[in-house]
């Protein structure tokens, strides 16, 4: 054990929680080959195989489960040291890892977070825009913006905002197809949608929920992929207004007749929410969301900036 590298435990923890070296590489910002090499070194150091590896990902072995139990206790101790020994709960310094849905994180939160970091140079924000829910119980992030309201009593949760979705298509697509004057006309369109059986939450909007008889010609688990496909002018997609309004070539269809809204929730574990740096980011995100309610609901075309 003289050569044991404790840094490899962080990689082990990420892979164990994601059950995938690829997803762990995204979470940690480390390339997948480095993760695989470090895992093999860890297994060599402790002389035990920690994962069964196959096409489905990484599954813990019995030895892996035993190690995970100890590493999670170590992680809890480190968090306590940050708060109690280094006075972390009162200092506007350190790292914040924020999880978010893919489209909202990439197209709305990202520019606001960049301004926040410019205002608070001693705080580093790691944004994780993912096409799945971030697991706060497993410490994948310090806070998250999600479509579902968590029910765990150990979390602090606040409604962040509502947002609206509408059908969007390019002018070229609309010119090539019959006029759309009523909702029933939408049934004859070429649709882009989610892969219905791979939704990560029931709050994700899919055509199957709204027009169950429609069979989309193109589907993706990524809202950004749907957004790009709609911009190509080959079909129509239901998109969040905050995403579609970032480009000029997408036109909302029947905006006066269709009302589809969803809600984003801001959540953090109680111990992380009490950290000063998390508190100041939390309040900033609430101000940003309040200032941009018109933009998120499709009533305004431009983002409003808020002083961090």
PDB file of C-alpha atoms in Angstrom:
ATOM      1  CA  UNK A   1       0.000   0.000   0.000  1.00  0.00           C
ATOM      2  CA  UNK A   2       3.005   2.332   0.033  1.00  0.00           C
ATOM      3  CA  UNK A   3       2.221   3.402  -3.547  1.00  0.00           C
ATOM      4  CA  UNK A   4      -1.536   3.726  -2.967  1.00  0.00           C
ATOM      5  CA  UNK A   5      -2.876   6.860  -4.675  1.00  0.00           C
ATOM      6  CA  UNK A   6      -5.766   8.315  -2.687  1.00  0.00           C
ATOM      7  CA  UNK A   7      -6.701  10.589  -5.607  1.00  0.00           C
ATOM      8  CA  UNK A   8      -7.909   7.484  -7.410  1.00  0.00           C
ATOM      9  CA  UNK A   9     -10.695   7.160  -4.856  1.00  0.00           C
ATOM     10  CA  UNK A  10     -12.437  10.185  -6.342  1.00  0.00           C
ATOM     11  CA  UNK A  11     -12.434   8.482  -9.724  1.00  0.00           C
ATOM     12  CA  UNK A  12     -13.629   5.215  -8.197  1.00  0.00           C
ATOM     13  CA  UNK A  13     -16.504   7.056  -6.488  1.00  0.00           C
ATOM     14  CA  UNK A  14     -17.607   8.792  -9.687  1.00  0.00           C
ATOM     15  CA  UNK A  15     -17.589   5.571 -11.730  1.00  0.00           C
ATOM     16  CA  UNK A  16     -19.386   3.635  -9.002  1.00  0.00           C
ATOM     17  CA  UNK A  17     -22.153   6.225  -8.890  1.00  0.00           C
ATOM     18  CA  UNK A  18     -22.488   6.764 -12.634  1.00  0.00           C
ATOM     19  CA  UNK A  19     -21.956   3.044 -13.394  1.00  0.00           C
ATOM     20  CA  UNK A  20     -20.101   4.254 -16.457  1.00  0.00           C
ATOM     21  CA  UNK A  21     -16.550   5.401 -17.094  1.00  0.00           C
ATOM     22  CA  UNK A  22     -17.825   7.649 -19.888  1.00  0.00           C
ATOM     23  CA  UNK A  23     -20.321   9.462 -17.670  1.00  0.00           C
ATOM     24  CA  UNK A  24     -17.726   9.750 -14.918  1.00  0.00           C
ATOM     25  CA  UNK A  25     -15.318  11.334 -17.391  1.00  0.00           C
ATOM     26  CA  UNK A  26     -17.917  14.038 -18.123  1.00  0.00           C
ATOM     27  CA  UNK A  27     -18.568  14.644 -14.421  1.00  0.00           C
ATOM     28  CA  UNK A  28     -14.874  14.869 -13.536  1.00  0.00           C
ATOM     29  CA  UNK A  29     -13.583  16.530 -16.701  1.00  0.00           C
ATOM     30  CA  UNK A  30     -11.053  13.719 -17.205  1.00  0.00           C
ATOM     31  CA  UNK A  31     -10.730  11.725 -20.411  1.00  0.00           C
ATOM     32  CA  UNK A  32     -12.072   8.180 -20.350  1.00  0.00           C
ATOM     33  CA  UNK A  33      -8.713   6.507 -21.007  1.00  0.00           C
ATOM     34  CA  UNK A  34      -7.229   8.209 -17.935  1.00  0.00           C
ATOM     35  CA  UNK A  35     -10.155   7.037 -15.819  1.00  0.00           C
ATOM     36  CA  UNK A  36      -9.711   3.438 -17.008  1.00  0.00           C
ATOM     37  CA  UNK A  37      -5.979   3.546 -16.332  1.00  0.00           C
ATOM     38  CA  UNK A  38      -6.452   4.961 -12.830  1.00  0.00           C
ATOM     39  CA  UNK A  39      -9.106   2.347 -11.991  1.00  0.00           C
ATOM     40  CA  UNK A  40      -6.812  -0.460 -13.074  1.00  0.00           C
ATOM     41  CA  UNK A  41      -4.056   1.022 -10.927  1.00  0.00           C
ATOM     42  CA  UNK A  42      -6.402   1.197  -7.934  1.00  0.00           C
ATOM     43  CA  UNK A  43      -7.384  -2.438  -8.421  1.00  0.00           C
ATOM     44  CA  UNK A  44      -3.698  -3.348  -8.620  1.00  0.00           C
ATOM     45  CA  UNK A  45      -2.934  -1.391  -5.434  1.00  0.00           C
ATOM     46  CA  UNK A  46      -5.587  -3.172  -3.383  1.00  0.00           C
ATOM     47  CA  UNK A  47      -5.214  -6.514  -5.193  1.00  0.00           C
ATOM     48  CA  UNK A  48      -8.956  -6.796  -5.854  1.00  0.00           C
ATOM     49  CA  UNK A  49     -11.213  -6.389  -8.870  1.00  0.00           C
ATOM     50  CA  UNK A  50     -13.658  -3.567  -8.149  1.00  0.00           C
ATOM     51  CA  UNK A  51     -15.861  -3.617 -11.249  1.00  0.00           C
ATOM     52  CA  UNK A  52     -17.393  -6.043 -13.685  1.00  0.00           C
ATOM     53  CA  UNK A  53     -17.029  -4.315 -17.051  1.00  0.00           C
ATOM     54  CA  UNK A  54     -19.349  -5.007 -19.986  1.00  0.00           C
ATOM     55  CA  UNK A  55     -21.322  -3.241 -22.713  1.00  0.00           C
ATOM     56  CA  UNK A  56     -23.817  -2.047 -20.085  1.00  0.00           C
ATOM     57  CA  UNK A  57     -21.143  -0.179 -18.116  1.00  0.00           C
ATOM     58  CA  UNK A  58     -19.364  -0.734 -14.804  1.00  0.00           C
ATOM     59  CA  UNK A  59     -21.007  -2.786 -12.049  1.00  0.00           C
ATOM     60  CA  UNK A  60     -19.465  -3.067  -8.586  1.00  0.00           C
ATOM     61  CA  UNK A  61     -18.096  -6.403  -7.423  1.00  0.00           C
ATOM     62  CA  UNK A  62     -18.404  -7.490  -3.791  1.00  0.00           C
ATOM     63  CA  UNK A  63     -15.006  -5.899  -3.121  1.00  0.00           C
ATOM     64  CA  UNK A  64     -16.172  -2.749  -4.897  1.00  0.00           C
ATOM     65  CA  UNK A  65     -19.244  -2.475  -2.676  1.00  0.00           C
ATOM     66  CA  UNK A  66     -17.093  -2.819   0.440  1.00  0.00           C
ATOM     67  CA  UNK A  67     -14.723  -0.104  -0.755  1.00  0.00           C
ATOM     68  CA  UNK A  68     -17.625   2.181  -1.718  1.00  0.00           C
ATOM     69  CA  UNK A  69     -19.007   2.065   1.805  1.00  0.00           C
ATOM     70  CA  UNK A  70     -15.689   3.256   3.238  1.00  0.00           C
ATOM     71  CA  UNK A  71     -15.057   5.887   0.569  1.00  0.00           C
ATOM     72  CA  UNK A  72     -18.494   7.461   1.096  1.00  0.00           C
ATOM     73  CA  UNK A  73     -17.736   7.726   4.822  1.00  0.00           C
ATOM     74  CA  UNK A  74     -14.443   9.386   3.914  1.00  0.00           C
ATOM     75  CA  UNK A  75     -16.272  11.832   1.633  1.00  0.00           C
ATOM     76  CA  UNK A  76     -18.652  12.786   4.459  1.00  0.00           C
ATOM     77  CA  UNK A  77     -15.694  13.400   6.766  1.00  0.00           C
ATOM     78  CA  UNK A  78     -13.989  15.626   4.203  1.00  0.00           C
ATOM     79  CA  UNK A  79     -17.171  17.674   3.799  1.00  0.00           C
ATOM     80  CA  UNK A  80     -17.326  18.143   7.570  1.00  0.00           C
ATOM     81  CA  UNK A  81     -13.675  19.242   7.645  1.00  0.00           C
ATOM     82  CA  UNK A  82     -14.413  21.858   4.966  1.00  0.00           C
ATOM     83  CA  UNK A  83     -17.290  23.304   6.972  1.00  0.00           C
ATOM     84  CA  UNK A  84     -15.970  23.072  10.518  1.00  0.00           C
ATOM     85  CA  UNK A  85     -12.185  23.283  10.359  1.00  0.00           C
ATOM     86  CA  UNK A  86     -11.679  25.688   7.469  1.00  0.00           C
ATOM     87  CA  UNK A  87     -14.691  27.870   8.272  1.00  0.00           C
ATOM     88  CA  UNK A  88     -16.051  27.041   4.829  1.00  0.00           C
ATOM     89  CA  UNK A  89     -19.598  27.921   5.832  1.00  0.00           C
ATOM     90  CA  UNK A  90     -18.713  31.625   6.013  1.00  0.00           C
ATOM     91  CA  UNK A  91     -16.241  32.048   3.169  1.00  0.00           C
ATOM     92  CA  UNK A  92     -17.054  33.128  -0.389  1.00  0.00           C
ATOM     93  CA  UNK A  93     -14.364  30.891  -1.810  1.00  0.00           C
ATOM     94  CA  UNK A  94     -14.122  27.358  -3.114  1.00  0.00           C
ATOM     95  CA  UNK A  95     -15.827  25.145  -5.690  1.00  0.00           C
ATOM     96  CA  UNK A  96     -19.525  24.705  -6.450  1.00  0.00           C
ATOM     97  CA  UNK A  97     -20.731  21.881  -8.667  1.00  0.00           C
ATOM     98  CA  UNK A  98     -24.169  22.617 -10.132  1.00  0.00           C
ATOM     99  CA  UNK A  99     -26.224  20.042 -11.993  1.00  0.00           C
ATOM    100  CA  UNK A 100     -28.860  21.042 -14.534  1.00  0.00           C
ATOM    101  CA  UNK A 101     -30.886  19.706 -17.415  1.00  0.00           C
ATOM    102  CA  UNK A 102     -29.054  19.781 -20.726  1.00  0.00           C
ATOM    103  CA  UNK A 103     -30.825  22.593 -22.544  1.00  0.00           C
ATOM    104  CA  UNK A 104     -31.427  24.876 -19.551  1.00  0.00           C
ATOM    105  CA  UNK A 105     -27.875  24.470 -18.324  1.00  0.00           C
ATOM    106  CA  UNK A 106     -26.213  25.026 -21.685  1.00  0.00           C
ATOM    107  CA  UNK A 107     -28.391  27.792 -23.126  1.00  0.00           C
ATOM    108  CA  UNK A 108     -29.728  29.710 -20.134  1.00  0.00           C
ATOM    109  CA  UNK A 109     -27.679  29.114 -17.001  1.00  0.00           C
ATOM    110  CA  UNK A 110     -24.234  29.079 -18.600  1.00  0.00           C
ATOM    111  CA  UNK A 111     -23.951  32.803 -19.533  1.00  0.00           C
ATOM    112  CA  UNK A 112     -25.386  33.841 -16.165  1.00  0.00           C
ATOM    113  CA  UNK A 113     -22.947  31.601 -14.297  1.00  0.00           C
ATOM    114  CA  UNK A 114     -20.041  33.103 -16.241  1.00  0.00           C
ATOM    115  CA  UNK A 115     -21.089  36.537 -14.973  1.00  0.00           C
ATOM    116  CA  UNK A 116     -21.394  35.173 -11.437  1.00  0.00           C
ATOM    117  CA  UNK A 117     -17.825  33.823 -11.570  1.00  0.00           C
ATOM    118  CA  UNK A 118     -16.528  37.151 -12.890  1.00  0.00           C
ATOM    119  CA  UNK A 119     -18.120  38.865  -9.886  1.00  0.00           C
ATOM    120  CA  UNK A 120     -16.819  36.242  -7.425  1.00  0.00           C
ATOM    121  CA  UNK A 121     -13.295  35.340  -8.630  1.00  0.00           C
ATOM    122  CA  UNK A 122     -12.602  33.132  -5.590  1.00  0.00           C
ATOM    123  CA  UNK A 123     -15.562  30.876  -6.388  1.00  0.00           C
ATOM    124  CA  UNK A 124     -15.236  28.255  -9.111  1.00  0.00           C
ATOM    125  CA  UNK A 125     -18.465  26.888 -10.611  1.00  0.00           C
ATOM    126  CA  UNK A 126     -18.600  23.514 -12.331  1.00  0.00           C
ATOM    127  CA  UNK A 127     -21.768  23.253 -14.438  1.00  0.00           C
ATOM    128  CA  UNK A 128     -23.021  19.762 -15.314  1.00  0.00           C
ATOM    129  CA  UNK A 129     -25.668  20.062 -18.065  1.00  0.00           C
ATOM    130  CA  UNK A 130     -26.806  16.435 -18.336  1.00  0.00           C
ATOM    131  CA  UNK A 131     -29.652  14.626 -20.162  1.00  0.00           C
ATOM    132  CA  UNK A 132     -30.586  12.914 -16.877  1.00  0.00           C
ATOM    133  CA  UNK A 133     -31.237  13.749 -13.235  1.00  0.00           C
ATOM    134  CA  UNK A 134     -28.234  14.606 -11.070  1.00  0.00           C
ATOM    135  CA  UNK A 135     -28.115  12.424  -7.959  1.00  0.00           C
ATOM    136  CA  UNK A 136     -27.531  14.727  -5.000  1.00  0.00           C
ATOM    137  CA  UNK A 137     -27.781  11.854  -2.523  1.00  0.00           C
ATOM    138  CA  UNK A 138     -24.653  10.395  -4.101  1.00  0.00           C
ATOM    139  CA  UNK A 139     -22.881  13.772  -3.997  1.00  0.00           C
ATOM    140  CA  UNK A 140     -22.696  14.164  -7.765  1.00  0.00           C
ATOM    141  CA  UNK A 141     -23.188  17.907  -7.233  1.00  0.00           C
ATOM    142  CA  UNK A 142     -23.617  20.515  -4.501  1.00  0.00           C
ATOM    143  CA  UNK A 143     -26.919  21.719  -5.948  1.00  0.00           C
ATOM    144  CA  UNK A 144     -29.094  21.038  -8.958  1.00  0.00           C
ATOM    145  CA  UNK A 145     -31.833  22.450 -11.148  1.00  0.00           C
ATOM    146  CA  UNK A 146     -34.291  19.679 -11.958  1.00  0.00           C
ATOM    147  CA  UNK A 147     -37.713  19.075 -13.491  1.00  0.00           C
ATOM    148  CA  UNK A 148     -38.892  16.968 -10.568  1.00  0.00           C
ATOM    149  CA  UNK A 149     -39.333  18.286  -7.044  1.00  0.00           C
ATOM    150  CA  UNK A 150     -37.299  16.014  -4.745  1.00  0.00           C
ATOM    151  CA  UNK A 151     -39.121  14.466  -1.796  1.00  0.00           C
ATOM    152  CA  UNK A 152     -36.035  13.782   0.335  1.00  0.00           C
ATOM    153  CA  UNK A 153     -36.364  15.607   3.677  1.00  0.00           C
ATOM    154  CA  UNK A 154     -32.589  16.101   3.803  1.00  0.00           C
ATOM    155  CA  UNK A 155     -32.775  18.457   0.804  1.00  0.00           C
ATOM    156  CA  UNK A 156     -33.600  22.151   0.702  1.00  0.00           C
ATOM    157  CA  UNK A 157     -35.838  22.792  -2.314  1.00  0.00           C
ATOM    158  CA  UNK A 158     -37.225  25.971  -3.827  1.00  0.00           C
ATOM    159  CA  UNK A 159     -39.245  26.587  -6.966  1.00  0.00           C
ATOM    160  CA  UNK A 160     -36.923  28.335  -9.406  1.00  0.00           C
ATOM    161  CA  UNK A 161     -39.227  29.155 -12.326  1.00  0.00           C
ATOM    162  CA  UNK A 162     -41.857  28.040 -14.801  1.00  0.00           C
ATOM    163  CA  UNK A 163     -41.051  27.818 -18.489  1.00  0.00           C
ATOM    164  CA  UNK A 164     -43.085  27.307 -21.650  1.00  0.00           C
ATOM    165  CA  UNK A 165     -42.757  24.924 -24.583  1.00  0.00           C
ATOM    166  CA  UNK A 166     -44.133  25.481 -28.093  1.00  0.00           C
ATOM    167  CA  UNK A 167     -43.954  23.772 -31.481  1.00  0.00           C
ATOM    168  CA  UNK A 168     -41.212  25.345 -33.597  1.00  0.00           C
ATOM    169  CA  UNK A 169     -40.259  25.017 -37.262  1.00  0.00           C
ATOM    170  CA  UNK A 170     -38.330  27.001 -39.845  1.00  0.00           C
ATOM    171  CA  UNK A 171     -40.037  29.235 -42.414  1.00  0.00           C
ATOM    172  CA  UNK A 172     -38.781  26.887 -45.151  1.00  0.00           C
ATOM    173  CA  UNK A 173     -40.471  23.908 -43.508  1.00  0.00           C
ATOM    174  CA  UNK A 174     -43.744  25.791 -43.026  1.00  0.00           C
ATOM    175  CA  UNK A 175     -43.724  26.993 -46.667  1.00  0.00           C
ATOM    176  CA  UNK A 176     -43.415  23.395 -47.925  1.00  0.00           C
ATOM    177  CA  UNK A 177     -46.361  22.090 -45.914  1.00  0.00           C
ATOM    178  CA  UNK A 178     -50.069  22.773 -45.608  1.00  0.00           C
ATOM    179  CA  UNK A 179     -51.018  25.827 -43.539  1.00  0.00           C
ATOM    180  CA  UNK A 180     -51.376  25.252 -39.789  1.00  0.00           C
ATOM    181  CA  UNK A 181     -54.402  27.099 -38.458  1.00  0.00           C
ATOM    182  CA  UNK A 182     -55.653  24.754 -35.728  1.00  0.00           C
ATOM    183  CA  UNK A 183     -54.151  22.249 -33.302  1.00  0.00           C
ATOM    184  CA  UNK A 184     -55.601  19.389 -35.374  1.00  0.00           C
ATOM    185  CA  UNK A 185     -53.385  20.463 -38.299  1.00  0.00           C
ATOM    186  CA  UNK A 186     -50.348  19.474 -36.230  1.00  0.00           C
ATOM    187  CA  UNK A 187     -51.218  15.795 -36.590  1.00  0.00           C
ATOM    188  CA  UNK A 188     -50.146  15.870 -40.259  1.00  0.00           C
ATOM    189  CA  UNK A 189     -46.687  17.329 -39.617  1.00  0.00           C
ATOM    190  CA  UNK A 190     -43.275  15.684 -39.589  1.00  0.00           C
ATOM    191  CA  UNK A 191     -42.286  15.591 -35.923  1.00  0.00           C
ATOM    192  CA  UNK A 192     -39.033  15.484 -33.974  1.00  0.00           C
ATOM    193  CA  UNK A 193     -39.322  14.170 -30.416  1.00  0.00           C
ATOM    194  CA  UNK A 194     -37.751  12.421 -27.416  1.00  0.00           C
ATOM    195  CA  UNK A 195     -37.182   8.685 -27.301  1.00  0.00           C
ATOM    196  CA  UNK A 196     -40.294   8.080 -25.239  1.00  0.00           C
ATOM    197  CA  UNK A 197     -39.185   5.000 -23.292  1.00  0.00           C
ATOM    198  CA  UNK A 198     -35.875   6.649 -22.339  1.00  0.00           C
ATOM    199  CA  UNK A 199     -37.280   9.733 -20.619  1.00  0.00           C
ATOM    200  CA  UNK A 200     -35.401  10.370 -17.378  1.00  0.00           C
ATOM    201  CA  UNK A 201     -38.464  11.934 -15.739  1.00  0.00           C
ATOM    202  CA  UNK A 202     -42.207  11.988 -16.322  1.00  0.00           C
ATOM    203  CA  UNK A 203     -41.978  15.787 -16.387  1.00  0.00           C
ATOM    204  CA  UNK A 204     -40.202  15.681 -19.744  1.00  0.00           C
ATOM    205  CA  UNK A 205     -42.674  16.691 -22.436  1.00  0.00           C
ATOM    206  CA  UNK A 206     -43.111  14.237 -25.305  1.00  0.00           C
ATOM    207  CA  UNK A 207     -45.576  14.064 -28.185  1.00  0.00           C
ATOM    208  CA  UNK A 208     -46.794  10.733 -26.842  1.00  0.00           C
ATOM    209  CA  UNK A 209     -48.297  12.639 -23.897  1.00  0.00           C
ATOM    210  CA  UNK A 210     -49.961  15.287 -26.061  1.00  0.00           C
ATOM    211  CA  UNK A 211     -50.652  13.703 -29.465  1.00  0.00           C
ATOM    212  CA  UNK A 212     -50.497   9.958 -28.773  1.00  0.00           C
ATOM    213  CA  UNK A 213     -51.336   8.997 -32.365  1.00  0.00           C
ATOM    214  CA  UNK A 214     -48.281  10.733 -33.823  1.00  0.00           C
ATOM    215  CA  UNK A 215     -45.204   8.727 -34.814  1.00  0.00           C
ATOM    216  CA  UNK A 216     -42.155  11.027 -35.040  1.00  0.00           C
ATOM    217  CA  UNK A 217     -39.753  10.505 -37.922  1.00  0.00           C
ATOM    218  CA  UNK A 218     -36.717  11.437 -35.797  1.00  0.00           C
ATOM    219  CA  UNK A 219     -36.150  11.015 -32.052  1.00  0.00           C
ATOM    220  CA  UNK A 220     -33.305  11.758 -29.666  1.00  0.00           C
ATOM    221  CA  UNK A 221     -32.695  11.627 -25.916  1.00  0.00           C
ATOM    222  CA  UNK A 222     -31.072  15.067 -26.284  1.00  0.00           C
ATOM    223  CA  UNK A 223     -33.166  18.231 -26.516  1.00  0.00           C
ATOM    224  CA  UNK A 224     -30.183  19.946 -28.127  1.00  0.00           C
ATOM    225  CA  UNK A 225     -30.164  17.312 -30.886  1.00  0.00           C
ATOM    226  CA  UNK A 226     -33.895  17.955 -31.435  1.00  0.00           C
ATOM    227  CA  UNK A 227     -33.201  21.693 -31.517  1.00  0.00           C
ATOM    228  CA  UNK A 228     -30.505  21.239 -34.165  1.00  0.00           C
ATOM    229  CA  UNK A 229     -32.727  18.938 -36.242  1.00  0.00           C
ATOM    230  CA  UNK A 230     -35.552  21.476 -36.210  1.00  0.00           C
ATOM    231  CA  UNK A 231     -33.131  24.173 -37.367  1.00  0.00           C
ATOM    232  CA  UNK A 232     -32.256  21.971 -40.347  1.00  0.00           C
ATOM    233  CA  UNK A 233     -35.790  22.604 -41.631  1.00  0.00           C
ATOM    234  CA  UNK A 234     -36.841  18.979 -42.019  1.00  0.00           C
ATOM    235  CA  UNK A 235     -39.409  18.790 -39.249  1.00  0.00           C
ATOM    236  CA  UNK A 236     -41.163  20.384 -36.296  1.00  0.00           C
ATOM    237  CA  UNK A 237     -40.241  20.015 -32.617  1.00  0.00           C
ATOM    238  CA  UNK A 238     -41.746  20.972 -29.269  1.00  0.00           C
ATOM    239  CA  UNK A 239     -38.983  23.052 -27.676  1.00  0.00           C
ATOM    240  CA  UNK A 240     -38.555  25.249 -24.608  1.00  0.00           C
ATOM    241  CA  UNK A 241     -38.932  28.901 -25.582  1.00  0.00           C
ATOM    242  CA  UNK A 242     -35.653  29.728 -23.802  1.00  0.00           C
ATOM    243  CA  UNK A 243     -33.892  27.381 -26.232  1.00  0.00           C
ATOM    244  CA  UNK A 244     -35.693  28.063 -29.525  1.00  0.00           C
ATOM    245  CA  UNK A 245     -35.602  31.831 -29.058  1.00  0.00           C
ATOM    246  CA  UNK A 246     -31.798  31.844 -29.144  1.00  0.00           C
ATOM    247  CA  UNK A 247     -31.939  31.573 -32.964  1.00  0.00           C
ATOM    248  CA  UNK A 248     -33.811  33.582 -35.574  1.00  0.00           C
ATOM    249  CA  UNK A 249     -34.780  30.836 -38.010  1.00  0.00           C
ATOM    250  CA  UNK A 250     -37.204  28.981 -35.722  1.00  0.00           C
ATOM    251  CA  UNK A 251     -40.807  30.221 -35.682  1.00  0.00           C
ATOM    252  CA  UNK A 252     -43.308  29.397 -32.899  1.00  0.00           C
ATOM    253  CA  UNK A 253     -46.429  27.672 -34.203  1.00  0.00           C
ATOM    254  CA  UNK A 254     -49.885  28.478 -32.766  1.00  0.00           C
ATOM    255  CA  UNK A 255     -48.474  30.357 -29.746  1.00  0.00           C
ATOM    256  CA  UNK A 256     -51.935  31.725 -28.874  1.00  0.00           C
ATOM    257  CA  UNK A 257     -53.547  28.267 -28.841  1.00  0.00           C
ATOM    258  CA  UNK A 258     -51.022  26.061 -27.056  1.00  0.00           C
ATOM    259  CA  UNK A 259     -50.188  26.295 -23.374  1.00  0.00           C
ATOM    260  CA  UNK A 260     -47.588  23.750 -22.239  1.00  0.00           C
ATOM    261  CA  UNK A 261     -45.557  24.701 -19.169  1.00  0.00           C
ATOM    262  CA  UNK A 262     -43.139  22.948 -16.865  1.00  0.00           C
ATOM    263  CA  UNK A 263     -41.334  23.914 -13.639  1.00  0.00           C
ATOM    264  CA  UNK A 264     -37.686  23.928 -12.616  1.00  0.00           C
ATOM    265  CA  UNK A 265     -36.759  23.260  -8.963  1.00  0.00           C
ATOM    266  CA  UNK A 266     -33.566  24.386  -7.244  1.00  0.00           C
ATOM    267  CA  UNK A 267     -32.302  21.833  -4.720  1.00  0.00           C
ATOM    268  CA  UNK A 268     -29.311  21.244  -2.447  1.00  0.00           C
ATOM    269  CA  UNK A 269     -28.499  18.940   0.482  1.00  0.00           C
ATOM    270  CA  UNK A 270     -28.952  20.771   3.784  1.00  0.00           C
ATOM    271  CA  UNK A 271     -25.249  20.760   4.638  1.00  0.00           C
ATOM    272  CA  UNK A 272     -24.217  22.141   1.223  1.00  0.00           C
ATOM    273  CA  UNK A 273     -26.997  24.752   1.190  1.00  0.00           C
ATOM    274  CA  UNK A 274     -25.539  26.290   4.375  1.00  0.00           C
ATOM    275  CA  UNK A 275     -22.200  27.011   2.723  1.00  0.00           C
ATOM    276  CA  UNK A 276     -21.796  30.731   2.049  1.00  0.00           C
ATOM    277  CA  UNK A 277     -20.722  30.233  -1.568  1.00  0.00           C
ATOM    278  CA  UNK A 278     -23.746  28.020  -2.265  1.00  0.00           C
ATOM    279  CA  UNK A 279     -26.085  30.499  -0.566  1.00  0.00           C
ATOM    280  CA  UNK A 280     -24.891  33.402  -2.694  1.00  0.00           C
ATOM    281  CA  UNK A 281     -25.214  31.363  -5.906  1.00  0.00           C
ATOM    282  CA  UNK A 282     -28.664  30.145  -4.816  1.00  0.00           C
ATOM    283  CA  UNK A 283     -29.957  33.694  -4.327  1.00  0.00           C
ATOM    284  CA  UNK A 284     -28.376  34.830  -7.598  1.00  0.00           C
ATOM    285  CA  UNK A 285     -30.119  32.062  -9.559  1.00  0.00           C
ATOM    286  CA  UNK A 286     -33.453  33.006  -7.999  1.00  0.00           C
ATOM    287  CA  UNK A 287     -32.944  36.654  -9.017  1.00  0.00           C
ATOM    288  CA  UNK A 288     -31.965  35.603 -12.538  1.00  0.00           C
ATOM    289  CA  UNK A 289     -35.054  33.408 -12.886  1.00  0.00           C
ATOM    290  CA  UNK A 290     -37.392  36.107 -11.532  1.00  0.00           C
ATOM    291  CA  UNK A 291     -35.963  38.731 -13.885  1.00  0.00           C
ATOM    292  CA  UNK A 292     -36.323  36.424 -16.889  1.00  0.00           C
ATOM    293  CA  UNK A 293     -39.806  35.011 -16.321  1.00  0.00           C
ATOM    294  CA  UNK A 294     -41.051  36.692 -19.502  1.00  0.00           C
ATOM    295  CA  UNK A 295     -38.176  35.230 -21.504  1.00  0.00           C
ATOM    296  CA  UNK A 296     -38.684  31.743 -20.073  1.00  0.00           C
ATOM    297  CA  UNK A 297     -42.391  31.879 -20.908  1.00  0.00           C
ATOM    298  CA  UNK A 298     -41.752  33.012 -24.478  1.00  0.00           C
ATOM    299  CA  UNK A 299     -43.178  36.520 -24.010  1.00  0.00           C
ATOM    300  CA  UNK A 300     -39.772  38.216 -24.439  1.00  0.00           C
ATOM    301  CA  UNK A 301     -37.007  37.581 -26.949  1.00  0.00           C
ATOM    302  CA  UNK A 302     -33.979  38.753 -24.996  1.00  0.00           C
ATOM    303  CA  UNK A 303     -32.322  37.629 -21.760  1.00  0.00           C
ATOM    304  CA  UNK A 304     -32.253  40.107 -18.891  1.00  0.00           C
ATOM    305  CA  UNK A 305     -28.938  40.310 -17.021  1.00  0.00           C
ATOM    306  CA  UNK A 306     -28.762  40.590 -13.249  1.00  0.00           C
ATOM    307  CA  UNK A 307     -25.886  41.903 -11.146  1.00  0.00           C
ATOM    308  CA  UNK A 308     -24.403  38.945  -9.212  1.00  0.00           C
TER     309      UNK A 308
END
